[in-house]
Short mmCIF file of C-alpha atoms in Angstrom, two decimals:
data_model
loop_
_atom_site.label_atom_id
_atom_site.label_comp_id
_atom_site.label_asym_id
_atom_site.label_seq_id
_atom_site.Cartn_x
_atom_site.Cartn_y
_atom_site.Cartn_z
CA MET S 1212 0.01 0.17 0.01
CA VAL S 1213 2.85 2.47 0.90
CA ALA S 1214 4.60 1.50 -2.24
CA ARG S 1215 1.49 2.26 -4.37
CA HIS S 1216 1.16 5.84 -2.66
CA PHE S 1217 4.93 6.35 -3.35
CA TYR S 1218 4.50 5.37 -6.90
CA THR S 1219 1.62 7.74 -7.45
CA LEU S 1220 3.37 10.60 -5.81
CA PHE S 1221 6.44 9.91 -8.00
CA ILE S 1222 4.27 10.06 -11.22
CA LEU S 1223 2.63 13.37 -10.06
CA THR S 1224 6.02 14.89 -9.42
CA LEU S 1225 7.15 13.93 -12.81
CA MET S 1226 4.09 15.45 -14.41
CA LEU S 1227 4.46 18.68 -12.47
CA PHE S 1228 8.24 18.90 -13.44
CA LYS S 1229 7.21 18.40 -17.16
CA THR S 1230 4.56 21.09 -16.96
CA VAL S 1231 7.04 23.49 -15.44
CA LEU S 1232 9.82 22.65 -17.98
CA SER S 1233 7.36 23.18 -21.01
CA LYS S 1234 6.34 26.61 -19.70
CA SER S 1235 9.89 27.70 -19.35
CA ASN S 1236 10.76 26.65 -22.77
CA LYS S 1237 7.92 28.85 -23.94
CA MET S 1238 9.26 31.80 -22.14
CA LYS S 1239 10.38 34.53 -24.39
CA ARG S 1240 13.25 37.18 -23.91
CA GLU S 1241 11.61 40.61 -23.51
CA LEU S 1242 13.48 43.32 -25.66
CA ASP S 1243 12.74 46.97 -26.08
CA ILE S 1244 14.13 46.86 -29.74
CA CYS S 1245 15.41 44.13 -32.24
CA ILE S 1246 17.09 45.25 -35.39
CA LEU S 1247 17.75 42.94 -38.32
CA SER S 1248 19.49 43.54 -41.65
CA GLU S 1249 20.20 41.72 -44.92
CA VAL S 1250 17.55 38.89 -44.37
CA GLN S 1251 17.15 38.33 -48.10
CA LEU S 1252 14.11 35.95 -47.89
CA GLY S 1253 13.65 34.00 -51.30
CA THR S 1254 17.16 33.47 -51.87
CA LEU S 1255 18.88 29.93 -51.65
CA TYR S 1256 21.33 30.89 -49.02
CA CYS S 1257 19.24 32.73 -46.32
CA LYS S 1258 18.63 31.03 -43.00
CA PRO S 1259 14.90 30.91 -42.59
CA LEU S 1260 14.69 28.17 -39.95
CA GLU S 1261 17.18 29.81 -37.77
CA LEU S 1262 15.52 33.19 -38.14
CA LEU S 1263 12.15 31.63 -37.22
CA LYS S 1264 13.68 30.02 -34.01
CA TYR S 1265 15.05 33.41 -33.18
CA LEU S 1266 11.90 35.46 -33.66
CA LYS S 1267 9.84 32.84 -31.70
CA SER S 1268 12.28 33.19 -28.75
CA ILE S 1269 11.97 36.83 -28.37
CA LYS S 1270 9.31 39.48 -27.55
CA PRO S 1271 10.43 42.92 -28.65
CA ALA S 1272 8.35 46.18 -28.43
CA PHE S 1273 9.89 47.20 -31.79
CA LEU S 1274 11.13 44.90 -34.71
CA ILE S 1275 13.14 46.92 -37.19
CA VAL S 1276 14.40 45.24 -40.42
CA ASN S 1277 16.99 47.62 -41.80
CA GLY S 1278 17.01 46.81 -45.56
CA ASN S 1279 16.44 43.97 -47.99
CA PHE S 1280 13.81 41.77 -46.07
CA ILE S 1281 12.72 39.99 -49.22
CA ASP S 1282 14.98 39.46 -52.30
CA LYS S 1283 13.97 41.64 -55.11
CA ASN S 1284 14.05 39.01 -57.61
CA GLN S 1285 11.40 37.14 -55.58
CA TYR S 1286 8.74 39.51 -56.57
CA ARG S 1287 8.91 38.21 -60.21
CA ARG S 1288 8.63 34.50 -59.34
CA LYS S 1289 5.50 32.45 -58.88
CA TYR S 1290 6.88 30.30 -56.15
CA PHE S 1291 7.84 31.02 -52.50
CA SER S 1292 9.26 28.61 -50.19
CA LYS S 1293 7.08 27.33 -47.21
CA LYS S 1294 10.02 27.90 -44.89
CA HIS S 1295 10.38 31.51 -45.99
CA LEU S 1296 6.63 32.07 -45.66
CA LEU S 1297 6.74 30.78 -42.08
CA VAL S 1298 9.20 33.75 -41.36
CA ILE S 1299 6.80 36.23 -42.72
CA HIS S 1300 3.83 34.53 -40.95
CA GLN S 1301 5.70 34.78 -37.59
CA VAL S 1302 6.50 38.60 -38.24
CA MET S 1303 2.83 39.17 -38.89
CA LYS S 1304 1.95 37.26 -35.83
CA MET S 1305 4.31 39.30 -33.82
CA ALA S 1306 2.54 42.47 -35.22
CA LEU S 1307 -0.84 41.16 -34.23
CA ASP S 1308 0.45 40.46 -30.75
CA GLY S 1309 1.42 44.20 -30.42
CA CYS S 1310 4.94 44.47 -31.73
CA LYS S 1311 5.56 47.38 -33.96
CA VAL S 1312 7.27 46.21 -37.00
CA ILE S 1313 9.13 48.62 -39.18
CA LEU S 1314 10.47 47.67 -42.66
CA VAL S 1315 13.34 50.26 -43.66
CA THR S 1316 13.65 49.65 -47.54
CA GLY S 1317 17.23 49.05 -48.68
CA GLY S 1318 18.96 49.84 -52.04
CA ASP S 1319 17.64 46.48 -53.58
CA ASP S 1320 13.95 46.98 -52.20
CA ASP S 1321 12.78 48.81 -55.36
CA PHE S 1322 9.37 47.14 -55.13
CA LEU S 1323 8.76 48.03 -51.45
CA LYS S 1324 10.09 51.66 -51.76
CA ARG S 1325 6.86 52.40 -53.85
CA PHE S 1326 4.77 51.77 -50.59
CA SER S 1327 7.30 53.90 -48.33
CA GLY S 1328 5.11 55.70 -45.74
CA LEU S 1329 2.49 53.01 -45.72
CA ASN S 1330 0.98 51.82 -42.43
CA LEU S 1331 -0.81 48.52 -42.07
CA GLY S 1332 -1.71 48.27 -38.40
CA ASN S 1333 1.48 47.72 -36.55
CA ILE S 1334 3.47 47.28 -39.70
CA HIS S 1335 4.98 50.33 -41.24
CA LEU S 1336 7.23 50.96 -44.41
CA ARG S 1337 9.86 53.67 -44.28
CA ARG S 1338 12.82 54.65 -46.46
CA GLU S 1339 14.59 55.89 -43.37
CA MET S 1340 13.73 56.56 -39.75
CA VAL S 1341 14.79 58.19 -36.57
CA LEU S 1342 14.63 56.44 -33.26
CA LYS S 1343 14.60 58.58 -29.95
CA LEU S 1344 16.06 56.76 -26.94
CA LYS S 1345 16.86 58.56 -23.64
CA GLY S 1346 17.08 62.02 -25.37
CA GLU S 1347 19.27 60.62 -28.07
CA GLU S 1348 18.23 60.36 -31.72
CA TYR S 1349 19.37 57.44 -33.82
CA PHE S 1350 19.22 57.78 -37.63
CA ILE S 1351 18.31 54.43 -39.15
CA VAL S 1352 19.11 53.92 -42.90
CA PRO S 1353 20.29 50.75 -44.60
CA GLU S 1354 23.15 52.42 -46.50
CA PRO S 1355 24.43 55.95 -46.42
CA ALA S 1356 24.24 57.91 -49.64
CA GLU S 1357 28.07 58.66 -49.72
CA SER S 1358 28.81 54.88 -49.68
CA GLY S 1359 26.29 53.97 -52.45
CA ARG S 1360 27.46 52.30 -55.62
CA LYS S 1361 27.57 54.66 -58.63
CA GLY S 1362 28.10 54.61 -62.27
CA VAL S 1363 29.78 51.48 -63.99
CA THR S 1364 29.88 49.58 -60.65
CA ALA S 1365 26.24 49.68 -60.09
CA GLY S 1366 25.63 48.61 -63.67
CA LEU S 1367 28.00 45.77 -63.32
CA ASN S 1368 26.37 44.59 -60.09
CA ARG S 1369 22.87 44.60 -61.86
CA ILE S 1370 24.13 42.53 -64.77
CA ALA S 1371 25.82 40.01 -62.35
CA HIS S 1372 22.66 39.75 -60.33
CA ARG S 1373 20.48 39.20 -63.43
CA LEU S 1374 22.99 36.59 -64.70
CA THR S 1375 23.00 34.52 -61.53
CA SER S 1376 19.23 34.73 -61.50
CA ASN S 1377 18.91 33.24 -65.03
CA ILE S 1378 21.45 30.38 -64.03
CA ASN S 1379 19.04 29.50 -61.21
CA LYS S 1380 16.15 29.33 -63.89
CA ILE S 1381 18.13 27.15 -66.19
CA ALA S 1382 19.02 24.77 -63.24
CA GLY S 1383 15.24 24.21 -62.72
CA ILE S 1384 14.81 23.40 -66.42
CA PHE S 1385 17.61 20.85 -66.49
CA PRO S 1386 17.38 18.60 -63.42
CA ARG S 1387 20.35 16.57 -64.31
CA PHE S 1388 22.66 19.53 -64.03
CA GLY S 1389 20.70 21.30 -61.42
CA ARG S 1390 22.78 20.39 -58.52
CA SER S 1391 25.96 21.82 -60.09
CA ALA S 1392 24.19 24.96 -61.41
CA VAL S 1393 22.74 25.65 -58.16
CA ASN S 1394 26.18 25.36 -56.54
CA SER S 1395 27.66 27.60 -59.03
CA ASN S 1396 24.86 30.11 -58.47
CA LEU S 1397 25.54 30.10 -54.87
CA SER S 1398 29.39 30.66 -55.23
CA LEU S 1399 28.73 33.35 -57.71
CA PHE S 1400 25.98 35.14 -56.08
CA ARG S 1401 27.26 35.18 -52.47
CA LYS S 1402 29.14 38.39 -51.64
CA LYS S 1403 32.66 37.92 -50.16
CA ASN S 1404 33.08 39.08 -46.68
CA PRO S 1405 34.34 42.68 -46.62
CA SER S 1406 37.90 43.39 -45.83
CA ALA S 1407 38.91 45.55 -42.62
CA GLU S 1408 39.54 48.43 -44.94
CA GLU S 1409 36.16 48.29 -46.59
CA VAL S 1410 34.35 48.14 -43.15
CA SER S 1411 36.44 51.07 -42.02
CA THR S 1412 35.74 53.25 -44.91
CA PHE S 1413 31.83 52.30 -44.62
CA SER S 1414 31.75 53.19 -41.04
CA ARG S 1415 33.48 56.50 -41.55
CA ASN S 1416 31.30 57.40 -44.31
CA SER S 1417 28.23 56.47 -42.19
CA ALA S 1418 29.42 58.76 -39.51
CA LYS S 1419 30.06 61.58 -41.90
CA TYR S 1420 26.51 61.05 -43.30
CA ALA S 1421 25.13 61.22 -39.80
CA ILE S 1422 26.71 64.50 -39.12
CA LYS S 1423 25.60 65.90 -42.41
CA LYS S 1424 21.90 64.91 -41.47
CA GLY S 1425 22.27 66.36 -38.05
CA TYR S 1426 22.48 63.24 -35.91
CA LYS S 1427 25.27 61.87 -33.54
CA ALA S 1428 23.99 58.35 -33.78
CA ILE S 1429 23.49 56.04 -36.88
CA ILE S 1430 22.37 52.42 -37.40
CA CYS S 1431 23.28 50.99 -40.74
CA GLY S 1432 23.23 47.62 -42.69
CA LYS S 1433 24.62 46.51 -45.93
CA ILE S 1434 28.40 46.09 -44.94
CA ARG S 1435 27.64 42.58 -43.36
CA SER S 1436 29.98 43.25 -40.39
CA PRO S 1437 28.26 43.61 -36.99
CA GLU S 1438 29.75 46.35 -34.91
CA ILE S 1439 29.04 48.92 -32.07
CA ALA S 1440 31.64 51.75 -32.10
CA GLU S 1441 32.31 55.45 -31.66
CA ILE S 1442 33.77 57.14 -34.58
CA ALA S 1443 35.60 60.60 -34.50
CA VAL S 1444 34.61 63.02 -37.25
CA GLY S 1445 36.56 66.04 -36.59
CA LYS S 1446 35.87 67.24 -33.22
CA GLU S 1447 32.63 65.40 -32.88
CA LYS S 1448 32.10 61.71 -32.10
CA VAL S 1449 29.29 59.51 -33.77
CA LYS S 1450 27.90 56.36 -32.24
CA TYR S 1451 27.98 53.82 -35.18
CA LEU S 1452 25.96 50.53 -34.89
CA ASN S 1453 25.57 47.88 -37.37
CA PRO S 1454 23.45 44.42 -36.83
CA GLY S 1455 25.52 42.61 -39.43
CA ASP S 1456 23.68 40.40 -41.82
CA TRP S 1457 21.63 37.56 -41.16
CA LEU S 1458 22.83 35.63 -44.13
CA GLN S 1459 26.27 34.69 -43.11
CA HIS S 1460 26.79 36.09 -39.46
CA LEU S 1461 23.29 35.30 -38.15
CA SER S 1462 23.63 38.42 -36.04
CA ALA S 1463 21.22 41.22 -34.83
CA LEU S 1464 21.07 44.23 -32.68
CA GLU S 1465 19.17 44.01 -29.43
CA TYR S 1466 18.37 47.06 -27.06
CA SER S 1467 17.18 46.22 -23.60
CA HIS S 1468 17.70 47.83 -20.09
CA GLY S 1469 19.16 50.83 -21.63
CA ASN S 1470 21.94 48.94 -23.54
CA TRP S 1471 22.89 47.90 -26.96
CA GLU S 1472 24.07 44.41 -27.62
CA ILE S 1473 25.05 42.25 -30.70
CA TYR S 1474 23.19 39.05 -30.74
CA ARG S 1475 24.87 35.98 -32.41
CA TYR S 1476 22.80 33.05 -33.21
CA ASP S 1477 23.93 29.68 -31.74
CA GLU S 1478 22.29 26.36 -32.41
CA LEU S 1479 22.88 24.89 -28.91
CA ASP S 1480 20.54 27.64 -27.56
CA PHE S 1481 17.74 26.07 -29.52
CA GLY S 1482 18.57 22.43 -29.33
CA LEU S 1483 19.15 22.25 -33.18
CA PRO S 1484 21.09 19.28 -34.39
CA ASN S 1485 24.52 19.91 -35.78
CA ARG S 1486 24.59 18.56 -39.32
CA LYS S 1487 28.39 17.77 -39.00
CA LEU S 1488 27.64 15.41 -36.18
CA ARG S 1489 24.95 13.32 -37.77
CA VAL S 1490 25.81 9.52 -37.97
CA ARG S 1491 24.74 7.57 -40.96
CA GLU S 1492 22.79 4.42 -40.38
CA GLN S 1493 23.84 1.35 -42.11
CA SER S 1494 21.16 -0.78 -43.66
CA PRO S 1495 21.19 -4.49 -42.16
CA ARG S 1496 22.75 -6.98 -44.59
CA GLU S 1497 19.92 -9.55 -43.82
CA GLU S 1498 16.32 -9.27 -42.69
CA GLU S 1499 15.88 -10.91 -39.24
CA ASP S 1500 12.91 -12.97 -38.43
CA VAL S 1501 10.65 -11.63 -35.47
CA PHE S 1502 9.22 -14.04 -33.10
CA ILE S 1503 6.54 -13.24 -30.67
CA VAL S 1504 6.85 -15.14 -27.35
CA ARG S 1505 3.61 -15.50 -25.45
CA LYS S 1506 2.08 -17.72 -22.89
CA PRO S 1507 0.83 -21.05 -24.27
CA ILE S 1508 -2.99 -21.33 -24.00
CA ALA S 1509 -4.40 -24.14 -21.95
CA SER S 1510 -6.24 -25.73 -24.97
CA GLU S 1511 -2.88 -25.99 -26.83
CA LEU S 1512 -1.31 -27.74 -23.76
CA LYS S 1513 -4.10 -30.27 -23.67
CA GLU S 1514 -3.29 -31.14 -27.30
#
């Protein structure tokens, strides 16, 4: 009798522990502001599942996507991956739950730029915006005008982008060569990591652009390198922030308790399996017979 009560108490304790554990897993980190950049939904090399996990783990008051949320070529296609749609669905769900979502259109967001200034409930589209925090104004723009691509360089970039897009279409027409074509598309279309000199030039140009606009703090994207720094422009200092890109760095900017921090995604925080640690299962050489052992029936014993 005592053992029975002990077993019942043990089961109830396990159920209570499981309930508390499930609730703790559903708890979200509350943030004041979350800023993402260069998500590029619709491309082959973006990380939609990782982004979905991250968005489900946070509860920000403001979610700001600073440039290139959706790849510009995706608007011409008739197909959109389900994984990428889940990210859009999560962003809309966050907006319905009270989070203010601001999409700041970047240099490649030609389609969304037509709707700049549009407000759809808690979803807002802007070409640039100003964020006021503790009496300090942050100028948010994907790419400063001084660092923009001009002339022949811009034309060559457009041609290269169109060429790689056509390679992707050809890969779908010829399945036999699809794998190699997609791989070549990835190697061509992925931008190389910027050098230290390029990052330094971009940050200096961003700081100068902020001074020109009348601000002492600027939040940019585009250059792919996450950074929080103070840059001297003459006798003045400009606070420079960059969330980096989600494509390669899986990084974001988070503002909470009056401080800015760079978030870096880690699979171990979400329990995602590491692809490099997967074990290949070997198929059995011979099929084994399965025998069911049971108690003999009384009628069978009599026989």
